[in-house]
Amino acid sequence: MIAKPIQVNALENYSIWLKYSDNTEGKINLSHLLGKPIFNNWYNIDFFNKVHIDMETFAIAWDENIELCPNSLYLTLKGLSFEQWKSKNN
């Protein structure tokens, strides 16, 4: 089972810092998502800074329309594909 996010903070330049229940932590730059219409609210830095963990789904969220998959972000921090993670955890 992939660890759950337990802490998230907004950083400069459209990055976030995440910490997971297995103590995996690090910075992820999300600026590559800018320019896609769904992320236009991020141009308001006050909005971007409202990042939080949705406690029902554990998604990394800003509102009900903008949520990122916690598992995908975890694998990004680990530098692994799902297949690599799965083979290491079986």
CSV table of C-alpha atoms in Angstrom, one decimal:
chain,number,residue,atom,x,y,z
A,1,MET,CA,0.0,0.0,0.0
A,2,ILE,CA,1.3,3.4,-0.9
A,3,ALA,CA,1.8,5.8,2.0
A,4,LYS,CA,-0.7,8.5,2.7
A,5,PRO,CA,0.2,12.2,2.6
A,6,ILE,CA,0.2,13.8,6.1
A,7,GLN,CA,1.5,17.3,5.4
A,8,VAL,CA,1.6,19.7,2.5
A,9,ASN,CA,2.8,23.3,2.1
A,10,ALA,CA,2.8,25.7,-0.8
A,11,LEU,CA,6.3,27.0,-1.8
A,12,GLU,CA,7.5,29.6,-4.3
A,13,ASN,CA,7.3,29.2,-8.1
A,14,TYR,CA,4.3,26.8,-8.0
A,15,SER,CA,6.0,24.1,-6.0
A,16,ILE,CA,4.7,22.2,-3.0
A,17,TRP,CA,6.4,20.3,-0.2
A,18,LEU,CA,4.8,17.0,0.8
A,19,LYS,CA,5.4,14.6,3.6
A,20,TYR,CA,4.0,11.1,3.7
A,21,SER,CA,3.2,8.6,6.5
A,22,ASP,CA,6.4,6.6,5.7
A,23,ASN,CA,8.5,9.8,6.1
A,24,THR,CA,9.0,10.2,2.4
A,25,GLU,CA,9.1,14.0,1.8
A,26,GLY,CA,10.2,16.5,-0.7
A,27,LYS,CA,9.5,19.3,-3.1
A,28,ILE,CA,7.5,18.9,-6.3
A,29,ASN,CA,7.4,21.6,-8.9
A,30,LEU,CA,3.9,21.9,-10.5
A,31,SER,CA,4.6,24.8,-12.8
A,32,HIS,CA,4.3,22.5,-15.8
A,33,LEU,CA,0.6,22.5,-15.2
A,34,LEU,CA,0.2,26.2,-15.6
A,35,GLY,CA,-1.5,27.2,-18.9
A,36,LYS,CA,-4.0,24.4,-18.6
A,37,PRO,CA,-7.4,26.0,-18.0
A,38,ILE,CA,-8.2,24.0,-14.9
A,39,PHE,CA,-5.2,25.5,-13.1
A,40,ASN,CA,-5.9,29.2,-14.0
A,41,ASN,CA,-6.8,29.9,-10.4
A,42,TRP,CA,-3.2,29.2,-9.4
A,43,TYR,CA,-2.2,32.5,-11.0
A,44,ASN,CA,-3.7,34.0,-7.8
A,45,ILE,CA,-1.0,33.1,-5.3
A,46,ASP,CA,-3.4,33.4,-2.4
A,47,PHE,CA,-5.4,30.6,-4.0
A,48,PHE,CA,-2.3,28.5,-4.7
A,49,ASN,CA,-1.2,28.9,-1.0
A,50,LYS,CA,-4.5,27.2,0.1
A,51,VAL,CA,-3.2,23.8,-0.9
A,52,HIS,CA,-4.4,21.1,1.6
A,53,ILE,CA,-5.0,17.4,2.0
A,54,ASP,CA,-8.6,16.2,1.4
A,55,MET,CA,-9.1,14.0,4.4
A,56,GLU,CA,-11.7,11.8,2.6
A,57,THR,CA,-9.6,11.0,-0.5
A,58,PHE,CA,-6.1,12.1,0.6
A,59,ALA,CA,-5.9,14.0,-2.7
A,60,ILE,CA,-3.7,17.1,-2.7
A,61,ALA,CA,-6.4,19.8,-3.3
A,62,TRP,CA,-7.1,23.4,-3.6
A,63,ASP,CA,-10.8,23.2,-4.1
A,64,GLU,CA,-13.4,20.7,-5.3
A,65,ASN,CA,-12.2,21.3,-8.9
A,66,ILE,CA,-8.4,21.1,-8.5
A,67,GLU,CA,-7.1,17.9,-6.9
A,68,LEU,CA,-3.9,15.9,-7.6
A,69,CYS,CA,-3.5,12.2,-7.1
A,70,PRO,CA,-1.5,11.6,-3.9
A,71,ASN,CA,-0.2,8.2,-5.2
A,72,SER,CA,1.2,9.8,-8.4
A,73,LEU,CA,2.9,12.6,-6.3
A,74,TYR,CA,4.4,10.0,-4.0
A,75,LEU,CA,5.9,8.0,-6.9
A,76,THR,CA,7.3,11.3,-8.3
A,77,LEU,CA,9.0,11.9,-5.0
A,78,LYS,CA,10.4,8.4,-4.9
A,79,GLY,CA,11.5,8.6,-8.6
A,80,LEU,CA,9.6,5.4,-9.4
A,81,SER,CA,7.0,4.2,-11.9
A,82,PHE,CA,4.1,2.3,-10.4
A,83,GLU,CA,5.5,-0.9,-11.8
A,84,GLN,CA,8.9,-0.3,-10.1
A,85,TRP,CA,7.2,0.5,-6.8
A,86,LYS,CA,5.0,-2.6,-7.1
A,87,SER,CA,8.0,-4.9,-7.7
A,88,LYS,CA,9.9,-3.5,-4.7
A,89,ASN,CA,6.8,-3.9,-2.4
A,90,ASN,CA,5.7,-7.4,-3.2
